[in-house]
Amino acid sequence: MPAREYIEAVLHEIQVHSPGQVEFYQAAEEVLHSLLPLLEEEPKYMDQNILRRIVVPERTIIFRVIWTDDAGKPRINLGYRVQFSSTLGPYKGGLRFHPSVNLGIIKFLGFEQIFKNALTGLSIGGAKGGSNFDPKGKSDNEVMRFCQAFMNELYRHIGQTHDVPAGDIGVGAREIGYLFGQYKKLTGRFEGILTGKNLRWGGSNTRREATGYGSVYFAENLLNAHGEEIKGKICTVSGAGNVAIYTIEKLRSMGAVPVSCSDSKGTVHHPGGINVETLKAIKEVNRGSLEEYARLHPDATYIPLHEYPEGGHAVWNIPCDVAFPSATQNELTLVDARHLVSNGCQLVNEGANMPTTPEAINYLQKHGVLFGPAKAANAGGVAVSQLEMAQNASMEHWSFAEVDTRLFAIMKNIFDTAHTTAEAYGSPGNLIVGANIAGFKKVADAMIDQGAV
Ligand code: NDP
């Protein structure tokens, strides 16, 4: 069977066997289509039926989570852990707590995680998990009781050489602390079964900053390859969470001007540059809304989401040289891509997972906009998570500078790998193809080595 037909057949089977899992299908379609030149050159992947094997998780765990709210009423949520691939090492990937979470979202994130983790060059498999629980508007005690109830089931399925979850949307330092505490209570063991832990009890320096810093390091490498640098660039950033905050912080320290951030209610445009301390105070300390930012900085503008026309986002209509989508999936659409191109944007660098729709990617590439794909550009977080595991295993604690130096080297290596692989497979400059083929090859070759298991 020709490689093209094989790819379409596998995609068709996903639609039949995983109906309604649109985000998972979108992620699989992008990866599988970009593998065509590899499959045509190396038939062993088809002979070993690697595509059919890799699109099915090794294990999918779905469980009921019952917790009690402050009024004493029992509440019910769903919990998920999708252990996609353990070919390269223990399952690794974050937990997301957000009302939009469903099996399709967790599968898309877990599938992406396989190739992202492979690209880091470290020994980690791919997984993802989470719940449709919404931490917003809940008291600390409610969040704690939810995390404890979630861990009451999850603890059976994780372990420091088996599966090591981390944070993602809605799961930050507070949630990791409650989850870790409950694991310890249930098992009586103090083990590195989660990453993103507090520095005071087993966390790694630079883990909090890693995804945002790594995203900027990746953009710098990409720009350098085109004779440019991040210094002096006007940058738009979406999101106001972990990834966005530390993207903004690193951009400022490297001499760029990050002029925006956004949350689920609106966008801030601050032409003089976002004040990181204000942003951290609003989002990390007070868990507040960005509306507050414009009150504290009268030269900034706040654009509420409901005041922006449907089909686009205010943040992508702000003129910029580089755009860093760092909030959530499919947040940058074709309408937004048109705005970015007409405003002269040079590079879109994905901090979030799959933030750009396929139509928008197509449009950006057609118009010569450089593109840093998520599984390469945002891999810094999981890379430092693996460094946290290494420190836990050896009972060491490395300095901020040491971890940051390693992070920089890993991001450079990821860029070089994606760049040279894209060239080798006939798509110079197309880092989507480069990242997908390089990540896939590493996992697929190891799957063949390990036999049909
Ligand atoms: P956080 O929960 O810390 O922040 C998410 C931010 O995005 C918040 O500001 C939130 O707004 C905003 N947001 C979330 N959903 C929406 C939505 N539907 N519309 C508009 N805004 C939204 O998450 P992270 O920063 O950790 O994650 C952001 C992205 O980066 C995700 O795609 C995640 O998978 C990816 N990522 C994260 C890594 C990490 O290490 N944390 C590693 C690699 C990728 P509000 O404040 O109103 O909730």
XYZ file of C-alpha atoms and ligand atoms in Angstrom:
501
model
C 0.000 0.000 0.000
C 1.421 3.463 -0.850
C 2.389 5.542 2.214
C -0.247 8.195 1.491
C -3.043 5.589 1.510
C -1.702 4.037 4.711
C -1.777 7.441 6.467
C -5.335 8.159 5.286
C -6.481 4.699 6.384
C -5.105 5.229 9.902
C -6.712 8.673 10.121
C -10.023 7.209 8.981
C -9.812 4.570 11.714
C -9.276 7.305 14.311
C -12.483 8.988 13.166
C -14.390 5.716 13.377
C -12.970 4.478 16.692
C -12.654 7.850 18.478
C -15.755 9.736 17.291
C -16.076 13.348 18.379
C -12.468 13.609 19.578
C -11.832 16.581 17.296
C -8.706 17.928 18.974
C -7.119 14.482 19.012
C -7.920 14.019 15.337
C -6.493 17.480 14.539
C -3.212 16.647 16.313
C -2.965 13.205 14.699
C -3.715 14.594 11.235
C -0.910 17.150 11.499
C 1.665 14.614 12.685
C 0.706 11.816 10.290
C 0.569 14.020 7.195
C 4.017 15.416 7.886
C 5.454 11.861 8.083
C 4.799 11.143 4.387
C 8.392 11.713 3.142
C 9.766 9.527 5.951
C 7.367 6.641 5.288
C 8.108 6.813 1.564
C 11.828 6.590 2.227
C 11.763 3.993 5.009
C 9.075 1.304 4.533
C 10.005 -0.412 7.825
C 7.614 1.886 9.706
C 4.704 0.675 7.586
C 5.897 -2.950 7.704
C 5.877 -2.746 11.504
C 2.488 -0.923 11.460
C 3.925 1.810 13.672
C 1.266 4.424 12.879
C -1.619 2.179 13.956
C 0.286 1.295 17.129
C 1.295 4.832 18.069
C -2.147 6.461 17.746
C -3.633 4.179 20.415
C -2.689 4.914 24.045
C -1.063 2.055 25.941
C -3.569 2.654 28.726
C -6.523 5.019 29.352
C -7.764 5.542 32.887
C -11.041 7.383 33.527
C -12.354 7.726 37.032
C -14.994 9.393 39.159
C -13.853 12.070 41.615
C -16.201 12.932 44.475
C -15.287 15.831 46.716
C -17.185 18.010 49.166
C -17.695 21.750 48.661
C -17.630 24.338 51.456
C -21.391 24.010 51.922
C -20.922 20.297 52.651
C -22.454 19.173 49.368
C -20.848 16.280 47.450
C -19.692 17.273 43.943
C -18.721 14.962 41.088
C -16.071 15.389 38.391
C -14.294 13.105 35.939
C -10.582 12.341 36.210
C -8.345 11.134 33.371
C -4.849 9.754 32.890
C -3.930 8.696 29.366
C -0.638 6.788 29.363
C 0.212 7.038 25.697
C 3.735 5.734 25.268
C 6.383 4.308 27.598
C 8.798 3.491 24.785
C 11.446 6.036 25.755
C 10.958 6.126 29.519
C 8.384 6.582 32.304
C 5.145 8.253 31.234
C 5.508 12.026 31.573
C 3.035 14.841 30.954
C 0.943 17.348 32.862
C -2.453 17.388 34.526
C -5.017 19.953 33.332
C -7.931 21.126 35.488
C -10.373 23.063 33.300
C -14.114 22.692 32.611
C -13.400 22.023 28.909
C -11.383 18.858 29.674
C -12.661 15.670 28.022
C -11.078 12.489 26.685
C -10.374 14.013 23.246
C -8.483 16.964 24.755
C -6.402 14.720 27.010
C -5.642 12.386 24.091
C -4.511 15.269 21.880
C -2.222 16.540 24.618
C -0.880 13.055 25.387
C -0.238 12.297 21.723
C 1.698 15.554 21.247
C 3.618 14.824 24.427
C 5.108 11.603 22.978
C 6.953 13.481 20.232
C 7.747 16.552 22.329
C 9.375 14.404 24.985
C 11.313 12.472 22.349
C 12.623 15.757 20.920
C 14.134 16.769 24.258
C 16.604 13.890 23.865
C 15.778 12.778 27.428
C 14.427 9.412 28.555
C 10.731 10.125 28.986
C 7.558 8.614 27.567
C 4.333 10.528 26.848
C 1.128 10.940 28.877
C -1.429 13.527 29.958
C -4.220 13.739 32.471
C -6.598 16.035 34.228
C -10.184 16.726 35.123
C -13.159 18.856 34.115
C -12.917 20.406 37.594
C -12.732 24.220 37.473
C -10.442 25.635 40.198
C -11.725 29.146 39.436
C -14.016 30.554 42.084
C -13.217 27.702 44.501
C -11.753 28.280 47.953
C -8.299 26.899 48.802
C -10.007 24.265 50.941
C -12.252 23.165 48.088
C -9.243 22.903 45.748
C -7.421 20.892 48.412
C -10.329 18.477 48.891
C -10.662 18.049 45.147
C -6.911 17.342 44.734
C -7.031 14.820 47.573
C -10.025 13.033 46.045
C -8.336 13.049 42.619
C -5.158 11.531 44.070
C -7.185 8.887 45.958
C -7.558 7.180 42.583
C -4.530 8.457 40.636
C -1.955 7.194 43.149
C -2.510 3.594 41.991
C -1.377 4.456 38.484
C 1.732 6.623 39.020
C 5.247 6.085 40.378
C 8.700 7.567 40.018
C 9.850 4.970 37.464
C 6.376 4.467 35.975
C 4.429 7.715 35.491
C 5.341 11.188 36.760
C 2.650 13.875 36.149
C 3.222 17.664 36.325
C 1.094 20.816 35.995
C -0.744 22.350 33.040
C -3.699 24.731 32.751
C -5.292 25.105 36.197
C -2.617 23.026 37.933
C 0.135 25.144 39.459
C 2.245 25.079 42.616
C -0.796 25.035 44.944
C -2.411 22.014 43.276
C 0.886 20.110 42.959
C 1.401 20.612 46.709
C -2.032 19.201 47.626
C -1.652 16.292 45.197
C 1.814 15.447 46.531
C 0.678 15.632 50.147
C -2.140 13.179 49.503
C 0.134 10.744 47.630
C 2.504 10.773 50.601
C -0.389 10.238 53.021
C -1.749 7.295 51.033
C 1.538 5.502 50.428
C 3.734 6.650 53.300
C 6.494 7.394 50.782
C 8.266 10.645 49.919
C 9.040 10.088 46.243
C 9.477 12.162 43.105
C 6.091 11.183 41.672
C 5.201 14.711 40.526
C 7.284 17.518 39.034
C 6.718 21.228 39.501
C 7.104 20.698 43.264
C 7.887 23.555 45.604
C 11.596 24.382 45.863
C 11.370 23.832 49.622
C 10.534 20.121 49.260
C 11.979 18.513 46.166
C 11.316 20.969 43.361
C 13.876 22.076 40.812
C 15.165 25.562 40.242
C 13.860 26.997 36.936
C 10.926 24.528 36.596
C 8.405 27.336 37.140
C 10.120 29.484 34.499
C 11.094 26.666 32.114
C 8.317 26.620 29.512
C 8.248 30.398 29.050
C 12.022 30.842 29.119
C 12.464 27.847 26.818
C 9.943 29.270 24.350
C 11.944 32.505 24.124
C 15.232 30.582 23.752
C 13.659 28.626 20.905
C 12.491 31.847 19.202
C 15.979 33.320 19.581
C 17.549 30.283 17.881
C 14.997 30.439 15.083
C 15.553 34.163 14.538
C 19.343 33.735 14.677
C 19.106 31.170 11.871
C 17.557 33.959 9.767
C 20.128 36.568 10.729
C 17.851 38.213 13.316
C 17.566 38.322 17.107
C 14.791 38.722 19.679
C 16.377 41.871 21.112
C 14.397 44.956 20.111
C 11.401 42.990 18.769
C 7.864 44.030 19.616
C 6.181 40.860 20.896
C 2.563 39.981 21.580
C 1.869 37.270 24.140
C -1.508 35.683 24.880
C -2.366 34.119 28.221
C -1.502 35.311 31.688
C -0.599 32.033 33.331
C 2.625 30.150 33.916
C 3.804 30.036 30.305
C 2.818 33.609 29.418
C 4.271 35.222 32.553
C 7.712 33.645 32.158
C 7.726 34.255 28.401
C 7.174 37.937 29.163
C 9.818 37.939 31.892
C 12.457 36.389 29.610
C 11.531 38.643 26.682
C 12.129 41.686 28.859
C 15.454 40.379 30.120
C 16.607 39.723 26.547
C 15.747 43.263 25.431
C 12.493 42.575 23.568
C 9.272 44.504 24.253
C 6.328 42.245 25.223
C 3.296 44.500 24.784
C 0.355 42.246 25.641
C -1.107 39.497 27.769
C -4.633 38.083 27.970
C -6.895 35.878 30.037
C -10.269 34.262 29.528
C -12.032 37.613 30.003
C -9.900 40.105 28.055
C -6.632 41.466 26.680
C -4.150 44.024 27.980
C -2.193 46.157 25.511
C 0.681 48.025 27.128
C 2.802 49.669 24.387
C 5.629 50.508 26.806
C 5.985 46.848 27.803
C 4.092 44.621 30.258
C 5.127 45.113 33.872
C 5.942 41.580 35.050
C 5.683 42.360 38.747
C 2.154 43.742 38.336
C 1.182 40.737 36.251
C 2.548 38.282 38.823
C 0.806 40.124 41.661
C -2.561 39.970 39.865
C -2.338 36.410 38.553
C 0.039 34.456 40.802
C -0.756 36.071 44.136
C -4.341 37.364 43.934
C -5.698 35.051 41.178
C -7.493 38.136 39.837
C -8.581 39.538 36.471
C -6.444 41.526 34.024
C -8.928 44.401 34.242
C -6.972 45.320 37.352
C -3.775 45.751 35.282
C -5.153 48.711 33.304
C -6.328 50.366 36.533
C -2.747 50.202 37.863
C -1.129 51.270 34.559
C -3.180 54.052 32.949
C -1.022 53.956 29.777
C -2.247 50.385 29.149
C -5.543 49.504 27.457
C -7.887 46.698 28.532
C -10.069 45.138 25.827
C -12.801 42.912 27.317
C -13.399 39.716 25.328
C -17.081 40.538 24.731
C -16.116 43.853 23.087
C -14.077 42.121 20.404
C -15.834 40.811 17.264
C -16.401 37.083 17.028
C -13.953 34.950 15.055
C -10.753 36.608 16.221
C -8.845 37.704 19.300
C -7.829 41.253 20.173
C -4.322 40.167 21.093
C -3.508 39.137 17.497
C -4.667 42.489 16.118
C -1.913 44.340 17.966
C 1.006 45.056 15.587
C 4.045 42.928 16.455
C 7.239 41.373 15.098
C 6.817 38.119 17.014
C 3.636 36.507 18.385
C 3.719 34.048 21.302
C 0.336 32.263 21.638
C 0.632 30.950 25.199
C -2.933 30.394 26.486
C -4.739 27.392 25.003
C -5.512 25.265 21.926
C -6.951 26.802 18.735
C -6.756 30.362 20.080
C -5.144 31.758 16.903
C -7.502 31.385 13.942
C -7.424 32.300 10.247
C -8.867 35.762 10.990
C -6.047 36.337 13.468
C -3.409 35.029 11.033
C -4.618 37.585 8.462
C -4.209 40.375 11.024
C -0.720 39.198 11.940
C 0.379 39.064 8.293
C -1.061 42.473 7.431
C 0.664 43.935 10.503
C 4.055 42.565 9.368
C 4.551 39.765 11.945
C 7.753 37.778 11.238
C 7.401 34.803 13.582
C 4.679 32.906 15.426
C 6.222 30.882 18.264
C 3.807 28.490 20.002
C 4.032 28.522 23.818
C 0.671 26.783 24.321
C -0.148 23.344 22.921
C -1.686 23.470 19.412
C -2.741 27.140 19.772
C -2.815 27.774 16.009
C -5.557 26.267 13.843
C -4.487 24.337 10.698
C -6.001 27.034 8.448
C -4.063 29.745 10.287
C -0.784 27.784 10.043
C -1.332 27.321 6.329
C -1.957 31.029 5.828
C 1.056 32.088 7.896
C 3.378 29.714 6.045
C 2.060 30.824 2.644
C 2.852 34.407 3.578
C 6.405 33.662 4.706
C 5.844 33.984 8.460
C 8.346 31.844 10.398
C 6.724 29.253 12.640
C 7.945 27.623 15.870
C 5.665 24.597 16.506
C 4.544 23.844 20.069
C 6.064 20.407 20.452
C 9.490 21.962 19.869
C 9.049 25.521 21.157
C 7.353 24.685 24.473
C 9.365 21.563 25.315
C 11.422 23.443 27.920
C 8.878 22.696 30.661
C 8.977 18.949 30.309
C 12.755 19.017 29.806
C 13.276 20.693 33.178
C 10.705 18.320 34.692
C 13.018 15.511 33.650
C 15.912 17.399 35.252
C 13.784 17.595 38.419
C 13.368 13.789 38.286
C 17.133 13.394 37.858
C 17.803 15.625 40.875
C 15.228 13.739 42.978
C 16.745 10.373 42.037
C 20.275 11.477 42.919
C 19.177 13.588 45.915
C 20.921 16.597 44.418
C 19.777 20.194 44.051
C 21.211 22.200 41.180
C 21.426 26.001 41.131
C 19.149 28.216 39.056
C 22.045 29.075 36.733
C 22.956 25.419 36.225
C 19.424 24.360 35.277
C 18.949 27.450 33.101
C 22.171 26.696 31.224
C 21.012 23.124 30.615
C 17.602 24.420 29.480
C 19.222 26.781 26.989
C 21.357 23.941 25.565
C 18.327 21.624 25.294
C 16.281 24.277 23.437
C 19.167 24.900 21.034
C 19.486 21.178 20.412
C 15.730 20.853 19.781
C 15.871 23.713 17.295
C 18.908 22.255 15.505
C 17.289 18.816 15.327
C 14.005 20.145 13.886
C 15.858 22.433 11.484
C 18.238 19.805 10.067
C 15.518 17.118 9.897
C 13.247 19.461 7.914
C 16.074 20.010 5.435
C 16.909 16.312 5.212
C 13.300 15.446 4.323
C 12.814 18.073 1.629
C 11.041 20.820 3.607
C 13.766 23.338 4.534
C 12.575 25.853 7.122
C 9.397 23.881 7.895
C 9.905 23.120 11.585
C 6.526 21.383 11.858
C 7.759 18.692 9.481
C 11.203 18.682 11.113
C 9.887 18.341 14.674
C 7.302 15.689 13.789
C 9.699 13.509 11.799
C 12.559 13.808 14.319
C 10.297 13.043 17.314
C 8.506 10.196 15.519
C 11.718 8.550 14.274
C 13.180 8.415 17.757
C 10.080 6.732 19.228
C 9.362 4.498 16.226
C 12.930 3.153 16.045
C 12.798 2.332 19.764
C 9.410 0.609 19.282
C 10.945 -1.598 16.609
C 13.930 -2.366 18.878
C 11.556 -3.370 21.699
C 9.409 -5.667 19.534
C 5.657 -5.818 18.986
C 4.511 -5.132 22.551
P -2.231 28.479 33.257
O -3.457 27.862 33.812
O -1.140 28.880 34.156
O -2.617 29.737 32.362
C -3.467 29.634 31.262
C -3.793 31.037 30.798
O -4.512 30.971 29.589
C -4.651 31.811 31.791
O -4.294 33.165 31.726
C -6.061 31.590 31.278
O -6.955 32.642 31.600
C -5.813 31.552 29.790
N -6.811 30.676 29.146
C -7.022 29.366 29.388
N -8.023 28.909 28.647
C -8.443 29.952 27.920
C -9.447 30.112 26.961
N -10.236 29.081 26.589
N -9.578 31.344 26.399
C -8.769 32.366 26.770
N -7.818 32.279 27.683
C -7.652 31.085 28.243
O -1.682 27.420 32.163
P -0.226 27.326 31.540
O 0.334 28.680 31.347
O 0.515 26.310 32.301
O -0.548 26.664 30.122
C -0.825 27.449 28.969
C -0.629 26.603 27.731
O 0.737 26.136 27.682
C -1.488 25.335 27.643
O -1.764 25.073 26.276
C -0.556 24.256 28.165
O -0.913 22.970 27.710
C 0.759 24.716 27.562
N 1.965 24.197 28.201
C 2.204 24.406 29.538
C 3.352 23.931 30.128
C 3.699 24.227 31.537
O 4.841 23.913 31.931
N 2.832 24.844 32.319
C 4.311 23.118 29.348
C 4.020 23.037 27.930
C 2.869 23.534 27.424
P -7.549 32.826 33.085
O -6.417 33.465 33.857
O -8.718 33.690 32.926
O -7.859 31.439 33.546
